[in-house]
Amino acid sequence: MKVEKYTKNSFAGAVTNAYTPKKIIQEKNQFKFLHEYLTSSELAVKTIVIEDNYISKDFLDGHASYYSYCFENYPNVCKRVHFFRNEFDEKTFQNQILEKNDDFWEDYLGFVVVKPIPITVIGFTVLKTYSNHGSLRSFWGTRDYLVHLFGIEININSLAFQEQDTVIAACATTAIWSMLNKASLDFHTILKTPSQITRDADNVSPDGSRLFPNKGLSLLQICQSIVNSGLVSEVKKGDVYKDKIFKNVISGEYLQKILNAYSPIGIPIILVVLVPNGKSYGAHAITISGFKQEPLTTERPKDDITWHAKNIIKLYAHDDQWGPFARVTFKNKMEFLTHWTKNDTKTPKRPTIVKNIIVPVYPKIRISYEEIEVIVLGIDIMLRVFFKNKIVSDVVWDIKLDYSEKAKTRIRTSAITDEAKINRLTKSFPKYIWIAKCYIADQLIMEFVFDATGVNNAMLGLDVVCYLPYRKMKILKKFLINNRTLFEPLIKRRDYSSYYDFIVDSL
């Protein structure tokens, strides 16, 4: 064990091994990113503790799969570097191990595992996130990790990260691995090591060559590996045409809606992106685990539908070529700014393009966001006509996939009557539900609840919760009854007209 004051040089020395000199470490993008992250004002690292002879399950599996067969005798033991916000020496640290002063350990920031292999040394890494920044930041894809350090147990909320091991795992494998670190908290989902994830993808690489060393996974292989871990995938393709080179890409608006919609179930979402790479662009995979979203504000009424998702202004991504919680911002309607853009050698610097969204979900979730949105589009027109010239702020929609038990917990503290609360709290709901919330400014006026586990041909409506005053709610109901011929076609799906009856009867 060693205790050292944190400096850029001491950090570089801590993550250096026998196969990678300090000069190479200091040139790595991951090292530069981690140094910038750890020394930011929100983490402000002061001290590092180096733990030798650390056994990492993920590296041990990779060692058994590949490195143990090499002529070079690569060790199977790693070291682990711990980071603290407070300053102390080795004697003080030893005393804290014996006494366990809780105030001391609150300054623990996390750790980085250093693998004993050439170049790709950054292994299993768990670091604290940025603060919630006045509740604007939401790290919905993180989990609690129990860190054991010399007999001390420390709880830290984060999402595991590691650098791409070009032998065992390509970027997509690492993205899946980070995602599974959160999803595996559900007992139906299996957390696998990077080498296991790669093997799950297929028997050969996308170009037909052998699987190890790994050259990358195709979109189909990514989804196959996710399925083999106990989840299924919803693959979202480009919704706008960019140009002849990129063709269809994911727009910022669509990405905002998807991330906002699926974030409540807490499974990180994988993006397949095109990043500036030398003279051209290269395909890459990153994992989104959080975003920064501004609150609802008062805006003048519009003719078109407005989504709360548009208030997402920044994303936080695990990018194995840079680091954990890397910031992604919106440049325009279909281009994004990332660390790849920041370090692009071209002038002007080129943006990042999103080609696909891979949403891992539990198999019981069968109804997609798009199937709920089309219903909401019709309801929005009805409500905008009803409220026309009666309100001074816009109608805003927020569609989210959620657990029914969480929804019931919110109902208990809502503004509806006790009778209405009991009616909904005692009603049976599926485990997963879609909730479409309707706001005027920041005031919630209605919630539409849909079955997320049903059949898309069926009537999915489960409940409507109205927060309008009783008199106005009855006026709305009468308005809908009197204008059935006008509005019913808006939410008529296939051969079903029952959505209109469902809304009217629920008021």
Coordinates of C-alpha atoms in Angstrom, one line a residue, residues 226-468:
I226 CA -27.9 -8.3 -25.1
V227 CA -30.5 -11.0 -25.6
N228 CA -28.1 -13.6 -24.2
S229 CA -27.8 -11.5 -21.1
G230 CA -31.6 -11.7 -20.4
L231 CA -32.8 -8.5 -22.0
V232 CA -34.2 -7.6 -25.4
S233 CA -33.4 -4.6 -27.6
E234 CA -35.5 -1.9 -29.3
V235 CA -33.4 -0.6 -32.2
K236 CA -34.2 3.0 -33.2
K237 CA -33.1 4.0 -36.7
G238 CA -32.4 7.4 -38.2
D239 CA -35.5 9.6 -38.4
V240 CA -34.1 12.4 -40.6
Y241 CA -32.2 12.5 -43.9
K242 CA -28.8 14.3 -43.5
D243 CA -27.0 14.0 -46.9
K244 CA -25.7 11.4 -49.4
I245 CA -22.8 10.4 -47.1
F246 CA -24.6 9.9 -43.8
K247 CA -28.1 9.4 -45.2
N248 CA -30.6 8.8 -42.4
V249 CA -29.4 9.8 -38.9
I250 CA -31.0 10.3 -35.5
S251 CA -32.2 13.8 -34.8
G252 CA -31.6 15.6 -31.5
E253 CA -35.3 15.8 -30.9
Y254 CA -35.9 12.1 -31.4
L255 CA -32.9 11.2 -29.2
Q256 CA -34.2 13.5 -26.5
K257 CA -37.6 11.9 -26.6
I258 CA -36.3 8.3 -26.4
L259 CA -33.8 9.0 -23.6
N260 CA -36.5 10.9 -21.6
A261 CA -39.0 8.1 -22.2
Y262 CA -37.0 5.1 -21.2
S263 CA -34.8 6.6 -18.4
P264 CA -37.2 5.9 -15.5
I265 CA -36.5 2.1 -15.7
G266 CA -32.9 2.9 -15.2
I267 CA -31.2 0.8 -17.9
P268 CA -28.4 2.7 -19.7
I269 CA -29.0 3.2 -23.4
I270 CA -26.4 2.5 -26.1
L271 CA -25.8 4.8 -29.0
V272 CA -24.1 3.8 -32.3
V273 CA -22.4 7.0 -33.4
L274 CA -20.1 8.1 -36.2
V275 CA -17.1 10.1 -34.8
P276 CA -14.5 12.1 -36.7
N277 CA -11.5 9.9 -37.1
G278 CA -8.6 11.1 -39.1
K279 CA -9.7 11.9 -42.7
S280 CA -13.1 10.2 -42.4
Y281 CA -15.6 9.0 -39.8
G282 CA -15.6 5.8 -37.7
A283 CA -18.4 3.8 -36.1
H284 CA -18.4 3.8 -32.4
A285 CA -20.6 2.8 -29.4
I286 CA -21.2 4.7 -26.2
T287 CA -23.4 4.2 -23.2
I288 CA -25.7 7.0 -21.9
S289 CA -26.5 6.9 -18.2
G290 CA -27.7 10.4 -17.4
F291 CA -28.6 13.8 -18.7
K292 CA -29.1 17.4 -17.7
Q293 CA -32.7 18.7 -18.1
E294 CA -34.0 22.2 -17.5
P295 CA -37.3 22.5 -15.6
L296 CA -40.6 23.4 -17.3
T297 CA -41.2 27.1 -17.9
T298 CA -44.0 29.3 -19.0
E299 CA -44.2 29.6 -22.8
R300 CA -46.9 31.1 -25.0
P301 CA -49.4 28.5 -26.5
K302 CA -48.3 26.9 -29.7
D303 CA -50.2 25.1 -32.5
D304 CA -47.9 22.1 -32.5
I305 CA -47.2 19.6 -29.7
T306 CA -44.5 20.5 -27.2
W307 CA -42.4 17.9 -25.4
H308 CA -40.7 18.3 -22.0
A309 CA -37.9 16.1 -23.5
K310 CA -36.7 19.1 -25.5
N311 CA -35.4 20.6 -22.2
I312 CA -32.6 18.0 -22.2
I313 CA -29.5 20.1 -22.9
K314 CA -26.6 17.7 -22.1
L315 CA -26.0 14.0 -22.0
Y316 CA -23.5 12.0 -19.9
A317 CA -21.8 9.0 -21.7
H318 CA -19.4 6.3 -20.9
D319 CA -17.1 6.4 -23.9
D320 CA -14.3 3.8 -23.6
Q321 CA -12.0 5.9 -25.7
W322 CA -12.2 8.8 -23.2
G323 CA -13.8 8.2 -19.9
P324 CA -16.9 7.9 -17.7
F325 CA -19.7 10.5 -17.8
A326 CA -18.3 12.3 -20.8
R327 CA -20.4 15.3 -21.8
V328 CA -22.4 15.2 -25.0
T329 CA -24.1 18.4 -26.2
F330 CA -26.4 19.3 -29.1
K331 CA -24.9 21.4 -31.9
N332 CA -28.0 21.5 -34.0
K333 CA -31.0 19.3 -35.0
M334 CA -28.9 16.4 -36.1
E335 CA -25.3 17.0 -35.0
F336 CA -23.6 16.6 -31.6
L337 CA -20.5 17.9 -29.8
T338 CA -18.3 15.3 -28.0
H339 CA -14.7 14.8 -27.0
W340 CA -14.2 13.5 -30.5
T341 CA -15.2 16.9 -31.9
K342 CA -13.1 18.8 -29.4
N343 CA -10.0 16.8 -30.4
D344 CA -10.7 16.7 -34.2
T345 CA -7.8 17.8 -36.4
K346 CA -9.9 19.2 -39.1
T347 CA -10.9 22.9 -39.4
P348 CA -13.7 23.5 -38.7
K349 CA -14.0 20.7 -36.2
R350 CA -16.4 18.0 -37.2
P351 CA -19.4 17.0 -35.1
T352 CA -20.5 13.5 -34.0
I353 CA -23.5 11.9 -35.7
V354 CA -25.9 9.4 -34.1
K355 CA -26.9 6.5 -36.4
N356 CA -28.8 4.2 -34.1
I357 CA -30.3 4.1 -30.6
I358 CA -30.2 0.6 -28.9
V359 CA -32.7 0.6 -26.0
P360 CA -32.2 -2.5 -23.8
V361 CA -35.5 -3.4 -22.0
Y362 CA -36.9 -6.3 -20.0
P363 CA -38.7 -8.9 -22.1
K364 CA -42.1 -8.1 -20.5
I365 CA -42.0 -4.6 -22.0
R366 CA -43.6 -5.1 -25.4
I367 CA -45.1 -1.7 -26.2
S368 CA -42.7 0.9 -27.6
Y369 CA -42.6 4.6 -27.2
E370 CA -43.7 5.2 -30.7
E371 CA -47.0 3.3 -30.1
I372 CA -47.8 5.6 -27.2
E373 CA -46.8 8.8 -28.9
V374 CA -49.2 8.4 -31.8
I375 CA -52.1 8.2 -29.2
V376 CA -50.8 11.3 -27.4
L377 CA -50.6 13.3 -30.6
G378 CA -54.4 12.9 -31.0
I379 CA -55.1 13.7 -27.4
D380 CA -53.0 16.8 -27.7
I381 CA -55.1 18.2 -30.5
M382 CA -58.3 17.6 -28.5
L383 CA -56.9 19.4 -25.4
R384 CA -55.4 22.3 -27.4
V385 CA -58.8 23.0 -29.0
F386 CA -60.5 22.8 -25.6
F387 CA -58.0 25.2 -23.9
K388 CA -57.7 27.6 -26.9
N389 CA -58.0 31.2 -25.7
K390 CA -58.4 29.9 -22.1
I391 CA -54.8 29.6 -21.1
V392 CA -51.7 31.8 -21.3
S393 CA -49.1 29.1 -21.3
D394 CA -48.4 26.2 -23.6
V395 CA -49.5 22.6 -23.2
V396 CA -46.5 20.3 -22.7
W397 CA -46.3 16.5 -22.8
D398 CA -43.9 14.1 -20.9
I399 CA -44.1 10.4 -21.9
K400 CA -42.2 8.0 -19.7
L401 CA -42.0 4.2 -19.2
D402 CA -42.1 3.4 -15.5
Y403 CA -42.8 0.8 -12.8
S404 CA -46.4 0.8 -11.7
E405 CA -45.4 0.7 -8.0
K406 CA -43.4 3.9 -8.4
A407 CA -46.5 5.5 -10.0
K408 CA -48.7 4.4 -7.1
T409 CA -46.2 5.9 -4.6
R410 CA -46.6 9.3 -6.4
I411 CA -50.4 9.0 -6.4
R412 CA -50.3 8.8 -2.6
T413 CA -49.0 12.3 -2.3
S414 CA -50.8 13.8 -5.3
A415 CA -53.5 16.5 -5.2
I416 CA -56.5 14.2 -6.1
T417 CA -59.2 13.3 -3.6
D418 CA -58.7 10.5 -1.1
E419 CA -61.4 8.5 -2.8
A420 CA -59.7 8.8 -6.1
K421 CA -56.4 7.8 -4.5
I422 CA -57.8 4.6 -2.9
N423 CA -59.5 3.7 -6.2
R424 CA -56.1 3.8 -8.0
L425 CA -54.0 2.4 -5.3
T426 CA -56.2 -0.7 -5.0
K427 CA -56.4 -1.2 -8.7
S428 CA -54.3 -3.9 -10.3
F429 CA -51.7 -2.7 -12.9
P430 CA -49.0 -4.5 -14.8
K431 CA -45.4 -4.1 -13.6
Y432 CA -44.4 -1.8 -16.4
I433 CA -46.6 1.1 -17.6
W434 CA -46.4 4.1 -19.9
I435 CA -47.4 7.4 -18.4
A436 CA -48.2 10.4 -20.6
K437 CA -48.3 13.5 -18.4
C438 CA -49.8 16.7 -19.6
Y439 CA -48.7 20.1 -18.2
I440 CA -49.7 23.7 -18.5
A441 CA -46.6 25.6 -17.7
D442 CA -45.3 23.6 -14.7
Q443 CA -48.7 22.5 -13.5
L444 CA -49.6 18.9 -14.0
I445 CA -53.2 18.7 -15.3
M446 CA -53.7 15.1 -16.6
E447 CA -52.0 11.7 -16.6
F448 CA -52.8 9.0 -19.1
V449 CA -51.7 5.5 -18.1
F450 CA -51.1 2.7 -20.6
D451 CA -50.1 -1.0 -20.4
A452 CA -46.5 -1.4 -21.4
T453 CA -46.8 -5.2 -21.5
G454 CA -49.8 -5.7 -23.7
V455 CA -50.5 -6.4 -27.4
N456 CA -50.2 -3.4 -29.7
N457 CA -53.5 -4.3 -31.4
A458 CA -55.3 -4.1 -28.1
M459 CA -56.7 -1.1 -26.2
L460 CA -53.8 -0.2 -23.9
G461 CA -55.4 2.5 -21.8
L462 CA -55.5 1.7 -18.1
D463 CA -56.4 5.0 -16.4
V464 CA -56.8 8.7 -16.7
V465 CA -55.9 10.9 -13.7
C466 CA -57.3 14.4 -13.9
Y467 CA -55.9 17.2 -11.7
L468 CA -58.3 19.9 -13.1

